[in-house]
mmCIF file of C-alpha atoms in Angstrom:
data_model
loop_
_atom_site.group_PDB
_atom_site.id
_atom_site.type_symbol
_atom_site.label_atom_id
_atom_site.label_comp_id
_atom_site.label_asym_id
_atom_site.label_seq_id
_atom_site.Cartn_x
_atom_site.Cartn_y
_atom_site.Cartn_z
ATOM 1 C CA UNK I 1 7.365 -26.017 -31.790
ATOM 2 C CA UNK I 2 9.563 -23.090 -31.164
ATOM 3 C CA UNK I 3 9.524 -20.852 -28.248
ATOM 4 C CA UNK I 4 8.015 -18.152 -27.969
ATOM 5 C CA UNK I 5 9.354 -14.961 -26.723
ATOM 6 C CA UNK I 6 8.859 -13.867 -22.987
ATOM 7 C CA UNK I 7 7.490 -10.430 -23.564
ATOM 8 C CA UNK I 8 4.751 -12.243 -26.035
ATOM 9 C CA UNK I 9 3.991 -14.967 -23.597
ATOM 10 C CA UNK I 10 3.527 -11.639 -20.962
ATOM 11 C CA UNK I 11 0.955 -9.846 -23.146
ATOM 12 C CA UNK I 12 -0.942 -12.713 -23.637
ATOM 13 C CA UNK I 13 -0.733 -14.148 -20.224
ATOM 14 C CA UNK I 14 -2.676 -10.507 -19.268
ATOM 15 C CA UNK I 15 -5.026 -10.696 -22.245
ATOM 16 C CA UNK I 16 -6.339 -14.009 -20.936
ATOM 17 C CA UNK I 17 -6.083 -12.274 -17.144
ATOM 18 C CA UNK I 18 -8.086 -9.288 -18.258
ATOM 19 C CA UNK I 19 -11.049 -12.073 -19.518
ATOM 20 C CA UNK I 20 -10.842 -13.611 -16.758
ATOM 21 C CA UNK I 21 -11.415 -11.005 -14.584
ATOM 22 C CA UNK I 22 -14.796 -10.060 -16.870
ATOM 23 C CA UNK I 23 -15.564 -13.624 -16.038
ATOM 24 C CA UNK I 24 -15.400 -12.948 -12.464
ATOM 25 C CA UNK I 25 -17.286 -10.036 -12.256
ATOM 26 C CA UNK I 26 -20.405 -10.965 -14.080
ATOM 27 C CA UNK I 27 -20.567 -14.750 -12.372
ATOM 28 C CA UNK I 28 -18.467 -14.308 -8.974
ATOM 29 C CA UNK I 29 -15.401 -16.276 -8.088
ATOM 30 C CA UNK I 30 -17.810 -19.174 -6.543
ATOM 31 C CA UNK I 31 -19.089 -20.147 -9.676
ATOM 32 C CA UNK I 32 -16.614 -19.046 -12.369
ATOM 33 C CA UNK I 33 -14.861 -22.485 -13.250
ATOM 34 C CA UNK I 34 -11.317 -23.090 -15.445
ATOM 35 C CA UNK I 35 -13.602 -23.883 -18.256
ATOM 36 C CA UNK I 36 -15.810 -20.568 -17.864
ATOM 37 C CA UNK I 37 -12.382 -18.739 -17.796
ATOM 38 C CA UNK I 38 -10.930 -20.119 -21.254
ATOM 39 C CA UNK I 39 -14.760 -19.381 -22.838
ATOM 40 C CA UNK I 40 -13.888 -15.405 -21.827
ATOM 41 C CA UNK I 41 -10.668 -15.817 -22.804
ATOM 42 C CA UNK I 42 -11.326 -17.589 -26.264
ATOM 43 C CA UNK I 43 -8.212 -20.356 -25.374
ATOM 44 C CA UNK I 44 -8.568 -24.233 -25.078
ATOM 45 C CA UNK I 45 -7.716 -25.883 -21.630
ATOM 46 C CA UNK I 46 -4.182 -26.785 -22.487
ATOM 47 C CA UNK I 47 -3.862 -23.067 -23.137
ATOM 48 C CA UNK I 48 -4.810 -21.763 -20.218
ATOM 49 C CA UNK I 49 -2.491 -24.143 -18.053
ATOM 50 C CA UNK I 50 0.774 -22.755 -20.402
ATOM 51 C CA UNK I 51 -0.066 -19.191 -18.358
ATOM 52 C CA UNK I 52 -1.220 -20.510 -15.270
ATOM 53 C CA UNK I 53 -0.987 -23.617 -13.047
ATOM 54 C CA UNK I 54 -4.017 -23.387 -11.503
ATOM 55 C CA UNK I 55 -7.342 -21.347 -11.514
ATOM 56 C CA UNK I 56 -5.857 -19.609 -8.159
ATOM 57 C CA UNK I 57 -3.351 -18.072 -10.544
ATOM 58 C CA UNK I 58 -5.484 -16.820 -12.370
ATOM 59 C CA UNK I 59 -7.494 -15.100 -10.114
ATOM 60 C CA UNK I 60 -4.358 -13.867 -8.671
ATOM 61 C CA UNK I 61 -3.606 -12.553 -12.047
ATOM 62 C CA UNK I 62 -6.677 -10.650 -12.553
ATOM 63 C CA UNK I 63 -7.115 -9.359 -8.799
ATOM 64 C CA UNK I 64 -3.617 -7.729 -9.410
ATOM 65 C CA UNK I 65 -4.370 -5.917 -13.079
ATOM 66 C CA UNK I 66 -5.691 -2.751 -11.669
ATOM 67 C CA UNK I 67 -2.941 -2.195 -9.624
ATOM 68 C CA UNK I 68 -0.734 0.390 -11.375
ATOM 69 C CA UNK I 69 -4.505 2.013 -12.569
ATOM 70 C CA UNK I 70 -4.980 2.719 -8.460
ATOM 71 C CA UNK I 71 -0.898 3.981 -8.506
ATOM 72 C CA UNK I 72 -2.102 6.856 -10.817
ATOM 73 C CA UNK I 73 -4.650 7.734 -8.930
ATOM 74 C CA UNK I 74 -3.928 11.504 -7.893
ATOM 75 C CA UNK I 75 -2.570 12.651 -4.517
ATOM 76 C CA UNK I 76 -5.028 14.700 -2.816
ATOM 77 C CA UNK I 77 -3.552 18.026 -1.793
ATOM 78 C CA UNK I 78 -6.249 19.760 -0.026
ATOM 79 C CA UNK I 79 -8.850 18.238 2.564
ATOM 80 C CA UNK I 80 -11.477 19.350 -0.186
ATOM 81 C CA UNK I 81 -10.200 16.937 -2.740
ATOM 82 C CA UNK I 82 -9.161 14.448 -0.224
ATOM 83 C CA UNK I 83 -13.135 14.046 1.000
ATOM 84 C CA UNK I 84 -14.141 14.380 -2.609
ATOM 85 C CA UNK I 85 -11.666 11.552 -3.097
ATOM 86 C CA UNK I 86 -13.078 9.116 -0.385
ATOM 87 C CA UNK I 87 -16.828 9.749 -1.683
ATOM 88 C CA UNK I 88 -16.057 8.644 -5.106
ATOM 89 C CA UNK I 89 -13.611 5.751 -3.436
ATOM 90 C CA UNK I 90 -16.718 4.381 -1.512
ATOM 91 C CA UNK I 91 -18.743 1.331 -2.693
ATOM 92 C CA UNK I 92 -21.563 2.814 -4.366
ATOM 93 C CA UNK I 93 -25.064 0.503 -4.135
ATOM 94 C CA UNK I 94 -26.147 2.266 -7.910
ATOM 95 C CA UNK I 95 -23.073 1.742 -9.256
ATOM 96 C CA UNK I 96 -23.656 -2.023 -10.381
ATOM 97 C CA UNK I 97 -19.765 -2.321 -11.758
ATOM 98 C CA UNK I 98 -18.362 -0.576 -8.527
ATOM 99 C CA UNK I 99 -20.647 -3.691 -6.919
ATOM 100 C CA UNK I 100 -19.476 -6.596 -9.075
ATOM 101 C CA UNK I 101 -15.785 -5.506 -8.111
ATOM 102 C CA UNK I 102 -16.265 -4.709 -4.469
ATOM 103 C CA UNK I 103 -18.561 -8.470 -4.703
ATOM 104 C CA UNK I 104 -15.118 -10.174 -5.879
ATOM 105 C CA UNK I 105 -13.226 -8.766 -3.358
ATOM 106 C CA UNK I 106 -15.134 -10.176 -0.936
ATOM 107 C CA UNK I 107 -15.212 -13.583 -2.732
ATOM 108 C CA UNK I 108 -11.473 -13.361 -3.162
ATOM 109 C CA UNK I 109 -11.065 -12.286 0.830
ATOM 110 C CA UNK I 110 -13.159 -15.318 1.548
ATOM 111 C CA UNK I 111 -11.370 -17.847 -1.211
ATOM 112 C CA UNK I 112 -8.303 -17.396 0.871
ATOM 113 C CA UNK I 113 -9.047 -16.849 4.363
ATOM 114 C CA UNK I 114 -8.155 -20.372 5.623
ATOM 115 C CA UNK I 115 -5.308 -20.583 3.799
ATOM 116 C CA UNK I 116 -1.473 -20.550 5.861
ATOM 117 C CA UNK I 117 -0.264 -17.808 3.781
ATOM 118 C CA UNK I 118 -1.797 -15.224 2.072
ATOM 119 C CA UNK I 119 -1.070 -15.913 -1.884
ATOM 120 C CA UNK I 120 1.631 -13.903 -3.578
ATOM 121 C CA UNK I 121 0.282 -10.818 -4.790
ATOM 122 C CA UNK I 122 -2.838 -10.322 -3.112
ATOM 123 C CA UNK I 123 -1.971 -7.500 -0.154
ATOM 124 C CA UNK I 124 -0.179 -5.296 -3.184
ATOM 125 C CA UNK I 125 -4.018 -3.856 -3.876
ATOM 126 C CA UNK I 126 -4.402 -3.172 0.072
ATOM 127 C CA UNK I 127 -1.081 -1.804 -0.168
ATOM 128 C CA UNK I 128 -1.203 0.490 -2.978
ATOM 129 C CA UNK I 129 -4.340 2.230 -1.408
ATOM 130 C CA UNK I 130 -3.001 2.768 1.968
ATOM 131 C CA UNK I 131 0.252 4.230 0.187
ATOM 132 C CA UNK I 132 -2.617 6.883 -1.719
ATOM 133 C CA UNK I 133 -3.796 7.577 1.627
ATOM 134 C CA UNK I 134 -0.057 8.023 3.223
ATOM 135 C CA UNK I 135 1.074 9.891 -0.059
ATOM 136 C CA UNK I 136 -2.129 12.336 0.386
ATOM 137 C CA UNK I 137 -1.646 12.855 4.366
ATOM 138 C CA UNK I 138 1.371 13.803 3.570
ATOM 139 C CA UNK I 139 1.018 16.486 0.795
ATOM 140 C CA UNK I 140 -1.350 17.572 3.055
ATOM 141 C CA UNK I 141 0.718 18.135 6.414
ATOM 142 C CA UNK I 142 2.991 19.864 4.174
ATOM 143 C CA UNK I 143 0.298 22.011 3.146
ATOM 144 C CA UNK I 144 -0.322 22.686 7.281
ATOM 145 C CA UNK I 145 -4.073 21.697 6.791
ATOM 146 C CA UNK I 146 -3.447 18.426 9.214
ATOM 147 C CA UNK I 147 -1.145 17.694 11.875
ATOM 148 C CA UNK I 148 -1.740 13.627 12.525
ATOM 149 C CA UNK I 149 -1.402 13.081 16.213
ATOM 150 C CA UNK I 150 -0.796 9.274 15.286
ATOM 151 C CA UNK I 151 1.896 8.485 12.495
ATOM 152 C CA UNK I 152 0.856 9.289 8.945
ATOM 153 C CA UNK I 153 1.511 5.417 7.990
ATOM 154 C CA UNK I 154 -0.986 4.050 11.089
ATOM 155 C CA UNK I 155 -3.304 7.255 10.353
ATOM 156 C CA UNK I 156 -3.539 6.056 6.788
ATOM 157 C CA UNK I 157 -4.194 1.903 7.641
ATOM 158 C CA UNK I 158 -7.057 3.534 9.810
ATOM 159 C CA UNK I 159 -8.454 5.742 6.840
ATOM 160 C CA UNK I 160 -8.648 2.563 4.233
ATOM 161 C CA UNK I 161 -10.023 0.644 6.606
ATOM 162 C CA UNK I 162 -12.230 2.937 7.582
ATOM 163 C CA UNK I 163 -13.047 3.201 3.529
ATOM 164 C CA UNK I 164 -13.355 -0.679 3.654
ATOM 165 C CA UNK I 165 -15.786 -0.797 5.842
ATOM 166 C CA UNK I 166 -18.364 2.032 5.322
ATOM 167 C CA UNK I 167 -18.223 0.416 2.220
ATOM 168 C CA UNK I 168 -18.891 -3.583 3.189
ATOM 169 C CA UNK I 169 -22.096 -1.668 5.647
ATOM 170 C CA UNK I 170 -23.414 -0.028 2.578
ATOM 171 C CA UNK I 171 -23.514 -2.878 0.323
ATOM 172 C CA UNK I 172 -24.262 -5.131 3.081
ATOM 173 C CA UNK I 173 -27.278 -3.293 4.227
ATOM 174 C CA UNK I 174 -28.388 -2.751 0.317
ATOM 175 C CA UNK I 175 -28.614 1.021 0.611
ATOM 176 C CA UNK I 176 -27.151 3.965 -1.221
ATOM 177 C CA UNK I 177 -24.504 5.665 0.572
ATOM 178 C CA UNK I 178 -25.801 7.461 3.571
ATOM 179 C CA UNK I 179 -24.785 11.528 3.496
ATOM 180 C CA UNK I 180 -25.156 11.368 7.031
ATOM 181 C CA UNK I 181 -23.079 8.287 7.120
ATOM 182 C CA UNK I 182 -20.605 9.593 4.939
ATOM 183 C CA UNK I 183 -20.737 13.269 6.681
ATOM 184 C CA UNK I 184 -19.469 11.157 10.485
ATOM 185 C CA UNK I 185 -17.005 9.105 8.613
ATOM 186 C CA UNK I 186 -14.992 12.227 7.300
ATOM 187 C CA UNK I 187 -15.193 13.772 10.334
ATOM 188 C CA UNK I 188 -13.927 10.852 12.143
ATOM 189 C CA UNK I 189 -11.149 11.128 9.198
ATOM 190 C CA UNK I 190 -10.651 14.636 9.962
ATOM 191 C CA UNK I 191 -10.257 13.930 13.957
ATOM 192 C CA UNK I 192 -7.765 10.876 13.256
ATOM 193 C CA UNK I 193 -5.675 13.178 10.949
ATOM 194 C CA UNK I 194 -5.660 15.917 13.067
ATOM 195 C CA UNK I 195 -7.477 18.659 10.476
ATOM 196 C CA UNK I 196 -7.525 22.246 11.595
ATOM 197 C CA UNK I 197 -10.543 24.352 12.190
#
């Protein structure tokens, strides 16, 4: 059988990744099997183990495809957009897709917690949002709307995990996002970053 090409075995390797990830969504990692992966896919068993070696690399594979989707995400320049920004970032209880994925984050967070090591690839996600937040604290110090007391890199951690959780306490208590809630958050935000009157 001849080989094929790298850049083929690539596309196809994230076509199967992308079905898996629909696979996770609408069943959750806990009971999405190997065999519930290659149905989404539409690839036999042997298949599936030419891309991956196990079904932890392929959840790997399909928490990481919306990576370079959250790198485009646009710098926020102004306070304005950045609280606009954080709203629509927020786990939203209506929202059932926004649900299934923040759902499968937990699962994944769970999957792994025992585990030595974190597995290759997971903290990029975590990464690439607190570099949004960094990136948008910034533009905006430039701008002279903020002056962080604490470094703009800790300042950020602080703002996505402060995103992480009002989100977890939303879904957790089965509620739509609180204005009021939402209202103290951003102006905890807005004390940690050091916004101007």
């Amino acid at each position: 059988m001849p080989k094929r090409k790298p850049d083929y075995m690539a596309a196809q390797r994230e076509q199967i990744a992308e079905a898996v990830l629909g696979a996770l969504m609408r069943k959750g990692l806990p009971d999405t099997t190997v065999r519930d992966m290659c149905v989404a896919a539409g690839i036999s068993m042997g298949a599936f183990y030419i891309h991956f070696a196990s079904r932890r690399d392929a959840i790997i594979a399909a928490c990481r495809l919306r990576i370079h989707e959250l790198e485009e995400f646009p710098v926020a320049r102004t306070w304005a957009d950045y609280e606009a920004a954080f709203r629509g970032l927020s786990t939203d209880c209506d929202h059932e897709p926004s649900l299934r994925r923040f759902r499968l984050s937990l699962h994944v967070v769970a999957e792994f917690a025992l585990d030595a090591e974190t597995p290759p690839g997971l903290v990029e996600a975590y990464e690439v949002w607190e570099a949004w937040f960094e990136k948008s604290l910034v533009a905006m110090a430039a701008a002279g709307e903020i002056a962080p007391p604490l470094a703009v890199a800790d300042t950020a951690r602080l703002h996505a995990r402060l995103l992480i959780g009002m989100s977890y306490a939303t879904v957790a208590r089965k509620q739509r996002a609180d204005p009021a809630q939402q209202r103290a958050i951003l102006d905890g935000l807005a004390i940690l970053a050091g916004r101007k009157p």
